XYZ file of N, CA and C in Angstrom:
636
model
N -1.326 -24.178 -22.481
C 0.050 -23.735 -22.053
C 0.204 -22.195 -22.955
N 1.118 -21.215 -22.649
C 1.132 -20.097 -23.907
C 2.418 -20.573 -24.442
N 2.408 -20.271 -26.110
C 3.325 -19.869 -26.384
C 4.148 -18.579 -26.110
N 3.686 -17.412 -25.907
C 4.426 -16.401 -26.088
C 4.636 -15.711 -24.126
N 5.779 -15.853 -23.782
C 5.855 -15.676 -22.244
C 5.693 -14.695 -22.313
N 5.026 -14.393 -20.937
C 4.979 -13.234 -19.849
C 5.937 -13.647 -18.525
N 6.566 -12.596 -18.442
C 7.450 -12.855 -17.350
C 7.800 -11.706 -16.464
N 7.307 -10.630 -15.694
C 7.542 -9.792 -15.117
C 7.832 -9.505 -13.552
N 8.999 -10.628 -13.416
C 8.893 -11.190 -11.805
C 9.061 -9.386 -11.154
N 9.843 -8.848 -11.493
C 10.065 -7.210 -10.496
C 8.653 -6.709 -10.324
N 7.932 -6.508 -11.154
C 6.699 -5.551 -11.816
C 5.746 -6.421 -10.914
N 5.737 -7.683 -11.012
C 4.498 -9.001 -10.585
C 5.005 -8.310 -8.771
N 5.888 -8.441 -8.277
C 6.182 -8.060 -6.895
C 5.748 -6.571 -6.704
N 5.716 -5.920 -7.439
C 5.320 -4.389 -7.185
C 3.648 -4.359 -7.535
N 3.198 -4.997 -8.202
C 1.677 -5.121 -8.267
C 1.059 -5.408 -7.374
N 1.690 -6.443 -6.545
C 1.116 -7.319 -5.285
C 1.457 -6.419 -4.165
N 2.129 -5.379 -3.862
C 2.605 -4.583 -2.724
C 1.150 -3.848 -3.343
N 0.698 -3.250 -4.633
C 0.315 -2.213 -4.782
C -1.277 -2.518 -4.019
N -1.379 -3.737 -4.700
C -2.805 -4.344 -4.263
C -3.001 -4.375 -3.119
N -2.129 -4.792 -2.170
C -2.314 -4.738 -0.972
C -2.397 -3.649 -0.253
N -2.102 -2.382 -0.887
C -2.123 -1.006 -0.291
C -3.726 -0.796 -1.018
N -4.409 -0.802 -1.787
C -5.677 -0.524 -1.997
C -6.909 0.115 -1.120
N -7.026 1.344 -1.155
C -7.927 2.073 -0.369
C -9.244 1.696 0.021
N -10.248 1.987 0.726
C -11.377 1.400 0.595
C -11.936 1.538 -0.369
N -12.149 2.786 -0.974
C -13.057 3.161 -2.036
C -12.264 2.516 -3.405
N -11.106 1.636 -3.643
C -10.842 0.609 -4.548
C -11.435 -0.592 -4.499
N -11.739 -0.656 -3.115
C -12.297 -2.562 -2.689
C -13.721 -2.194 -2.818
N -14.023 -0.686 -2.617
C -15.822 -0.417 -2.979
C -15.642 -0.866 -4.746
N -14.895 -0.466 -5.502
C -14.835 -0.589 -6.680
C -14.758 -1.788 -7.158
N -14.219 -2.498 -6.996
C -14.365 -4.144 -6.923
C -15.229 -4.701 -6.737
N -15.839 -4.180 -5.865
C -17.423 -4.990 -5.253
C -18.426 -4.529 -6.234
N -18.466 -3.696 -6.819
C -19.053 -2.972 -7.754
C -19.181 -3.853 -9.219
N -17.991 -4.062 -9.054
C -17.655 -4.448 -10.771
C -18.302 -5.847 -10.595
N -18.390 -6.641 -9.581
C -18.816 -8.135 -9.534
C -19.693 -8.402 -9.186
N -20.374 -7.110 -8.507
C -21.675 -7.061 -7.995
C -22.950 -7.644 -9.071
N -23.589 -8.842 -8.566
C -24.678 -9.273 -9.191
C -24.385 -10.424 -10.359
N -22.989 -10.863 -10.261
C -22.570 -11.977 -11.334
C -23.278 -12.951 -10.962
N -23.518 -14.462 -12.269
C -23.710 -15.281 -11.812
C -23.781 -16.014 -12.796
N -23.480 -17.515 -12.877
C -23.254 -18.641 -13.424
C -21.556 -18.899 -13.408
N -21.654 -18.763 -14.851
C -19.952 -19.562 -15.026
C -19.157 -18.255 -15.746
N -18.176 -17.835 -14.959
C -17.753 -16.499 -15.171
C -16.174 -17.151 -15.720
N -15.404 -16.240 -16.689
C -13.834 -16.175 -16.565
C -13.450 -14.909 -16.063
N -12.462 -14.697 -15.540
C -11.644 -13.636 -15.433
C -10.308 -13.884 -15.848
N -10.325 -12.514 -16.790
C -9.089 -12.678 -17.672
C -7.624 -11.720 -16.798
N -6.739 -12.260 -16.944
C -5.838 -11.142 -16.301
C -5.640 -11.195 -14.461
N -6.193 -12.475 -14.090
C -6.559 -12.247 -12.351
C -5.581 -11.871 -11.807
N -4.137 -11.998 -11.945
C -3.228 -11.405 -11.021
C -3.186 -12.123 -10.179
N -2.959 -11.598 -8.526
C -2.834 -12.409 -7.539
C -3.592 -12.806 -6.631
N -5.490 -13.164 -7.607
C -6.331 -13.246 -7.702
C -6.922 -12.182 -6.569
N -6.746 -11.199 -6.401
C -7.126 -10.104 -5.568
C -8.627 -10.065 -5.852
N -9.493 -10.268 -6.617
C -11.124 -10.361 -6.630
C -11.828 -11.515 -6.169
N -10.812 -12.641 -6.064
C -11.838 -14.046 -5.616
C -12.561 -14.222 -4.363
N -12.134 -12.905 -3.475
C -12.848 -13.210 -2.195
C -14.088 -12.317 -2.075
N -14.539 -11.735 -3.293
C -15.651 -11.156 -3.843
C -17.160 -11.466 -4.599
N -16.411 -12.276 -5.093
C -17.539 -12.752 -6.048
C -18.614 -13.480 -5.409
N -19.729 -13.271 -6.036
C -21.199 -13.305 -5.190
C -21.485 -15.148 -5.281
N -22.131 -15.540 -4.058
C -22.435 -16.721 -4.042
C -23.260 -17.200 -5.114
N -23.673 -16.398 -6.198
C -24.274 -16.624 -7.176
C -23.726 -17.443 -8.627
N -22.374 -17.055 -8.544
C -21.541 -17.524 -9.455
C -21.039 -19.100 -9.078
N -21.241 -20.129 -9.848
C -21.108 -21.311 -10.175
C -19.398 -21.587 -9.935
N -18.908 -20.839 -11.136
C -17.598 -21.513 -11.329
C -16.697 -19.858 -11.580
N -15.553 -19.666 -11.239
C -14.578 -18.790 -12.017
C -13.448 -19.291 -12.559
N -13.353 -19.413 -13.931
C -11.836 -19.496 -14.282
C -11.233 -18.610 -14.692
N -9.843 -18.427 -13.850
C -9.175 -17.259 -13.760
C -7.990 -17.451 -14.979
N -7.614 -17.000 -15.625
C -6.291 -16.711 -16.567
C -5.336 -15.798 -16.393
N -4.698 -16.155 -16.055
C -3.040 -15.174 -15.674
C -1.783 -16.050 -16.268
N -1.402 -15.345 -17.315
C 0.187 -15.740 -17.486
C 1.463 -15.932 -17.021
N 1.203 -14.729 -16.012
C 2.550 -14.642 -15.101
C 2.855 -15.851 -14.066
N 3.921 -16.354 -14.032
C 4.305 -16.917 -13.429
C 3.721 -16.755 -11.506
N 4.429 -15.850 -11.130
C 4.827 -15.625 -10.060
C 3.192 -15.187 -9.420
N 2.458 -14.711 -10.342
C 1.147 -13.826 -9.818
C 0.344 -15.327 -9.781
N 0.534 -15.999 -10.847
C -0.697 -17.145 -11.073
C -0.082 -18.055 -9.708
N 0.698 -18.000 -8.712
C 1.016 -19.011 -7.669
C 0.455 -18.307 -6.510
N 0.044 -17.178 -6.606
C -0.750 -16.690 -5.540
C -2.213 -16.265 -5.977
N -2.180 -16.498 -7.354
C -4.135 -16.916 -7.264
C -4.686 -18.236 -7.224
N -3.369 -18.908 -7.148
C -3.449 -20.448 -6.665
C -4.169 -20.246 -5.740
N -3.047 -20.116 -4.408
C -2.951 -19.841 -3.050
C -4.576 -18.895 -2.578
N -5.029 -17.965 -3.778
C -6.143 -17.184 -3.139
C -7.152 -17.855 -3.634
N -7.102 -19.037 -4.619
C -8.217 -19.509 -4.718
C -9.049 -20.282 -3.926
N -7.845 -21.070 -2.810
C -8.334 -22.072 -1.716
C -9.199 -21.392 -0.935
N -9.377 -20.112 -0.623
C -9.990 -19.834 0.390
C -11.351 -18.709 -0.205
N -11.478 -18.751 -1.737
C -12.346 -18.165 -2.168
C -13.764 -18.534 -1.611
N -15.004 -17.684 -1.660
C -16.395 -18.273 -1.445
C -16.685 -18.946 -2.612
N -16.157 -18.903 -3.748
C -16.848 -19.698 -4.899
C -15.578 -20.722 -5.359
N -16.341 -21.660 -6.392
C -15.310 -22.796 -6.814
C -14.725 -21.400 -7.854
N -12.743 -21.736 -7.404
C -11.764 -20.847 -8.651
C -10.862 -21.947 -9.157
N -11.118 -21.808 -10.473
C -10.068 -22.789 -11.035
C -9.058 -21.672 -12.191
N -7.633 -21.638 -11.686
C -6.851 -20.890 -12.281
C -5.467 -21.611 -12.739
N -5.686 -20.745 -14.453
C -5.235 -21.818 -15.345
C -4.295 -20.671 -16.373
N -3.005 -21.020 -16.847
C -1.877 -20.241 -17.622
C -2.541 -19.804 -18.969
N -2.766 -18.642 -19.430
C -3.376 -18.534 -20.774
C -3.333 -16.761 -21.302
N -3.273 -16.714 -22.347
C -3.251 -15.682 -22.700
C -4.876 -14.778 -23.352
N -4.760 -13.862 -22.924
C -6.293 -12.649 -23.014
C -6.490 -13.159 -24.758
N -5.477 -13.089 -25.425
C -5.276 -12.627 -26.799
C -5.846 -13.885 -27.315
N -5.804 -15.482 -26.813
C -6.183 -16.733 -27.330
C -6.217 -17.682 -26.253
N -7.611 -17.279 -26.095
C -8.247 -17.714 -25.057
C -8.901 -19.358 -25.332
N -8.361 -20.330 -24.386
C -8.496 -22.301 -24.754
C -9.864 -22.395 -24.143
N -10.960 -21.881 -24.853
C -12.274 -22.245 -24.424
C -13.303 -22.029 -25.916
N -14.136 -22.752 -25.515
C -15.466 -23.042 -26.769
C -15.776 -21.623 -26.940
N -16.885 -21.265 -27.716
C -17.749 -20.297 -28.020
C -18.743 -20.269 -26.816
N -19.113 -19.129 -26.391
C -19.872 -19.030 -25.647
C -19.786 -19.815 -24.248
N -19.112 -20.200 -24.029
C -18.653 -21.302 -22.908
C -18.812 -20.328 -21.687
N -19.310 -18.949 -21.545
C -19.016 -18.173 -19.968
C -20.389 -17.233 -20.325
N -21.139 -17.248 -18.740
C -22.298 -16.652 -18.489
C -21.395 -15.036 -18.721
N -20.484 -14.618 -17.959
C -19.893 -13.116 -18.023
C -18.217 -13.108 -18.066
N -17.718 -12.164 -18.389
C -16.411 -12.106 -18.363
C -15.954 -10.844 -17.395
N -14.715 -10.752 -16.789
C -14.146 -9.966 -15.794
C -13.079 -9.400 -16.366
N -12.566 -8.319 -16.739
C -11.652 -7.932 -16.775
C -11.036 -6.567 -15.461
N -10.300 -6.362 -14.955
C -9.571 -5.547 -13.767
C -8.380 -5.149 -13.699
N -7.754 -4.010 -14.447
C -7.028 -3.626 -14.451
C -5.542 -4.296 -15.490
N -6.104 -4.756 -16.642
C -5.528 -5.839 -16.926
C -5.562 -5.241 -18.882
N -6.399 -4.821 -19.404
C -6.707 -4.220 -20.963
C -5.708 -3.178 -20.904
N -5.472 -2.678 -20.019
C -4.082 -1.915 -20.386
C -2.918 -2.335 -20.494
N -2.563 -3.552 -20.149
C -1.305 -4.620 -20.479
C -1.267 -5.696 -21.470
N -2.410 -6.265 -22.214
C -2.316 -7.269 -22.688
C -1.867 -6.882 -24.045
N -1.229 -7.738 -24.508
C -0.545 -7.478 -25.742
C -1.092 -6.926 -27.168
N -2.396 -7.428 -27.391
C -3.170 -7.136 -28.408
C -4.518 -6.958 -27.847
N -5.237 -5.324 -27.464
C -6.359 -5.103 -27.030
C -7.031 -5.384 -27.744
N -7.213 -5.205 -28.937
C -8.604 -5.349 -30.189
C -8.943 -7.170 -29.744
N -7.813 -7.619 -30.116
C -7.675 -9.163 -29.891
C -8.410 -9.772 -28.746
N -7.510 -9.162 -27.801
C -8.597 -9.698 -26.593
C -9.869 -9.591 -26.407
N -10.045 -8.237 -26.610
C -11.713 -8.269 -26.543
C -12.293 -8.757 -27.739
N -11.946 -9.405 -28.583
C -12.779 -10.074 -29.794
C -12.852 -11.401 -29.053
N -11.691 -11.995 -28.163
C -11.687 -13.088 -27.922
C -12.424 -13.227 -26.703
N -12.827 -12.251 -25.779
C -13.899 -12.235 -24.558
C -14.976 -12.165 -25.136
N -15.532 -11.660 -26.517
C -16.992 -11.408 -27.483
C -17.034 -12.872 -27.418
N -16.127 -13.813 -27.995
C -16.514 -15.244 -28.614
C -16.721 -15.728 -27.611
N -16.004 -16.149 -26.159
C -16.090 -16.732 -25.355
C -17.278 -16.504 -24.420
N -17.997 -15.661 -24.525
C -18.950 -14.674 -23.521
C -20.438 -15.660 -24.471
N -21.484 -15.957 -23.885
C -22.629 -16.236 -24.746
C -23.270 -15.174 -25.213
N -24.236 -14.897 -25.981
C -24.805 -14.331 -26.218
C -25.980 -13.861 -25.211
N -25.946 -12.686 -24.606
C -26.764 -11.974 -23.806
C -25.788 -11.987 -22.151
N -24.541 -12.372 -22.438
C -24.295 -12.191 -21.245
C -23.365 -11.072 -21.169
N -22.483 -10.828 -20.071
C -21.635 -9.771 -19.875
C -20.612 -9.600 -20.155
N -19.217 -8.589 -20.105
C -18.359 -8.002 -19.820
C -18.301 -6.831 -18.598
N -17.563 -7.456 -17.616
C -17.572 -6.797 -16.876
C -16.171 -5.980 -16.483
N -15.899 -4.782 -16.180
C -15.004 -4.067 -16.819
C -14.293 -2.730 -15.617
N -12.803 -2.943 -15.130
C -12.642 -1.674 -14.206
C -11.427 -1.624 -14.582
N -10.866 -0.599 -15.084
C -9.925 -0.283 -16.142
C -9.206 1.390 -15.976
N -7.943 1.106 -16.175
C -7.369 2.675 -16.066
C -7.091 3.179 -17.639
N -7.631 4.492 -17.802
C -7.806 4.432 -19.374
C -7.282 5.858 -19.733
N -7.174 6.212 -20.795
C -6.557 7.775 -21.159
C -7.892 9.131 -20.726
N -6.843 9.526 -20.333
C -7.587 10.820 -19.684
C -8.659 11.570 -20.332
N -9.584 12.183 -20.280
C -10.396 13.340 -21.195
C -10.038 14.816 -21.111
N -9.301 15.135 -20.157
C -8.355 16.180 -20.040
C -7.114 16.033 -20.938
N -6.946 17.115 -21.640
C -5.739 17.307 -22.987
C -4.570 16.886 -22.401
N -4.473 17.862 -21.193
C -2.815 18.027 -21.067
C -2.289 16.944 -20.626
N -3.511 16.048 -19.478
C -3.038 14.681 -18.788
C -2.878 13.454 -19.778
N -3.705 13.620 -20.881
C -3.923 12.824 -22.303
C -2.187 12.782 -22.929
N -2.157 13.910 -23.121
C -0.578 14.561 -23.543
C 0.256 13.716 -22.908
N 0.680 14.192 -21.427
C 1.411 13.390 -20.917
C 1.323 11.758 -21.028
N 0.232 11.052 -20.585
C 0.244 9.608 -20.998
C 0.722 8.988 -22.485
N 0.415 9.950 -23.607
C 1.034 9.146 -24.774
C 2.609 9.416 -24.418
N 3.129 10.886 -24.094
C 4.464 10.658 -23.600
C 5.168 9.600 -23.096
N 4.518 9.140 -22.003
C 5.021 8.109 -20.848
C 4.885 6.728 -21.648
N 3.953 6.886 -22.366
C 3.816 5.507 -23.093
C 4.688 4.847 -24.429
N 5.530 6.377 -25.154
C 6.033 6.278 -26.074
C 7.739 6.079 -25.243
N 8.086 6.552 -24.110
C 9.238 6.618 -23.737
C 9.524 5.605 -22.597
N 8.670 5.216 -21.483
C 9.145 4.491 -20.360
C 8.130 3.506 -19.937
N 6.653 4.054 -20.038
C 5.946 3.564 -18.928
C 5.848 2.103 -19.438
N 5.865 1.489 -20.394
C 5.145 0.377 -20.649
C 6.764 -0.939 -20.216
N 7.453 -0.518 -20.652
C 9.108 -0.664 -19.801
C 8.936 -1.004 -18.412
N 8.558 -0.384 -17.893
C 8.868 -0.305 -16.284
C 7.617 -0.713 -15.908
N 6.458 -1.290 -16.503
C 5.288 -1.347 -15.902
C 4.831 -2.741 -16.400
N 5.550 -3.817 -16.864
C 5.266 -4.959 -17.110
C 4.390 -4.765 -18.404
N 4.455 -3.682 -19.238
C 3.565 -3.900 -20.647
C 2.737 -3.009 -20.438
N 2.174 -2.156 -19.531
C 1.031 -1.463 -19.320
C 1.216 -0.180 -19.844
N 0.124 0.341 -20.545
C -0.075 1.538 -21.079
C -1.099 2.316 -20.523
N -0.820 3.820 -20.464
C -1.334 4.432 -19.552
C -2.923 5.466 -20.549
N -2.610 5.043 -21.822
C -2.880 6.599 -22.733
C -4.474 5.183 -23.614
N -4.588 4.083 -23.209
C -5.563 3.534 -23.826
C -7.178 3.661 -23.843
N -7.533 3.904 -25.105
C -8.733 4.010 -25.246
C -9.856 2.833 -24.703
N -10.226 2.502 -23.351
C -10.495 0.976 -23.697
C -12.361 1.283 -23.998
N -12.768 2.297 -23.362
C -14.026 2.101 -23.615
C -14.340 2.001 -24.778
N -13.541 2.883 -25.817
C -13.630 3.047 -27.309
C -13.705 1.297 -27.973
N -12.680 0.860 -27.040
C -12.179 -0.751 -27.847
C -13.365 -1.388 -27.567
N -13.908 -1.403 -26.458
C -14.745 -2.211 -25.775
C -16.137 -2.252 -26.788
N -16.324 -1.082 -26.901
C -17.923 -0.810 -27.824
C -17.401 -1.379 -29.623
N -15.659 -0.993 -29.938
C -15.592 -1.372 -31.230
C -15.424 -3.016 -31.485
N -15.291 -3.542 -30.266
C -15.140 -5.183 -30.479
C -16.682 -5.750 -30.541
N -17.402 -5.049 -30.383
C -19.301 -5.365 -30.696
C -19.795 -5.436 -29.486
N -19.695 -4.865 -28.126
C -20.114 -5.448 -26.706
C -21.240 -3.674 -27.024
N -22.157 -3.507 -26.225
C -22.991 -2.945 -26.190
C -22.835 -2.214 -24.342
N -22.358 -0.772 -24.523
C -22.321 -0.412 -23.351
C -23.363 -0.480 -22.579
N -23.339 -1.142 -21.545
C -24.796 -0.953 -20.281
C -24.623 0.329 -19.169
N -23.529 0.447 -18.717
C -23.188 1.638 -17.818
C -21.855 1.362 -18.023
N -21.322 2.842 -17.488
C -19.855 3.395 -17.431
C -19.236 4.016 -17.036
N -19.177 4.276 -15.889
C -18.791 5.925 -15.114
C -17.072 5.684 -14.976
N -16.672 6.948 -15.539
C -15.581 7.556 -15.138
C -15.125 8.135 -13.544
N -14.111 7.370 -13.610
C -13.825 7.700 -11.817
C -12.274 8.073 -11.952
N -11.811 8.721 -10.949
C -10.328 9.303 -10.640
C -10.277 8.464 -9.301
N -9.202 7.668 -10.030
C -8.441 6.626 -8.557
C -6.981 7.012 -8.570
N -6.611 7.823 -7.313
C -5.560 8.415 -7.444
C -5.015 8.363 -5.961
N -4.646 6.799 -5.617
C -3.852 6.738 -4.078
C -2.644 7.509 -3.511
N -2.175 7.704 -4.460
C -0.833 8.927 -4.530
C -0.286 9.817 -5.447
N 0.173 10.799 -5.345
C 0.400 11.874 -6.907
C 1.375 10.718 -7.467
N 1.982 9.973 -6.617
C 3.141 9.108 -8.194
C 1.916 8.165 -9.276
N 0.653 8.237 -9.201
C -0.193 7.067 -9.561
C -1.295 8.227 -10.452
N -0.463 9.765 -10.676
C -1.394 10.509 -11.591
C -1.613 10.250 -13.047
N -0.829 9.595 -13.876
C -0.712 9.073 -15.202
C -1.635 7.866 -15.137
N -2.121 7.153 -13.990
C -3.261 6.327 -14.393
C -4.838 6.778 -13.290
N -4.943 7.720 -12.843
C -5.875 8.172 -12.448
C -7.253 7.919 -13.164
N -7.120 8.285 -14.002
C -8.697 8.026 -15.066
C -8.866 6.787 -15.219
N -9.890 6.476 -14.695
C -10.570 4.739 -14.659
C -11.977 4.511 -15.256
N -12.079 3.741 -15.722
C -13.782 3.552 -15.819
C -14.168 2.128 -15.465
N -15.516 2.307 -15.120
C -16.086 0.802 -14.357
C -17.724 0.769 -14.638
N -17.600 -0.160 -15.329
C -19.459 -0.764 -15.874
C -18.857 -1.878 -16.376
N -20.293 -1.980 -17.387
C -20.569 -3.153 -17.675
C -21.180 -3.420 -19.068
N -20.292 -4.078 -19.800
C -21.175 -4.208 -21.414
C -21.803 -5.583 -21.744
N -22.945 -5.307 -22.897
C -23.655 -6.425 -23.108
C -22.836 -7.338 -24.457
N -22.736 -8.232 -24.489
C -22.562 -9.500 -25.686
C -23.956 -9.556 -26.268
N -24.221 -8.922 -27.272
C -25.394 -9.206 -27.734
C -25.489 -10.759 -28.542
């Protein structure tokens, strides 16, 4: 069990609503995120289990870590109909309860924006992925465009994390992945903007990094 409580009951329900209204393009991004994975996989911040149905048959087990109680209950339900074995546990990204090198790959999907300590979370992922394994990521990030990046930083200082379950719009997650010791294999920048209200979180990255 976690020692730091993660409880965002209102945002968790908004998040589930947003996931249920993802576009076909966003679904394809998720398919690309998971394509080609095999072996034992840890998914950190699994939310309501949105990815579970998309894991390829070559995956032998998914261990899904989700600290938010409402989302974790939904993830357990989603695990029951997944095409691969999925075990859902309570846990924090920066304190993963696994042995070093326990997994062939790790998946993060719209979670590194909201983890308490992004650097420590990535250090933990680096620890639990075996040498030669992969980190797959699909995350919204700080914008390349200066005006939007300024707006993101202002939103993060004033209100966004407070209404968004700890989410930050202006994190340089790609830079943090390399700083944690991963080697980027591919990283595509995307603009994902299903509505004008989502402009601050439109910049995304999708890709894979090697754990040397």
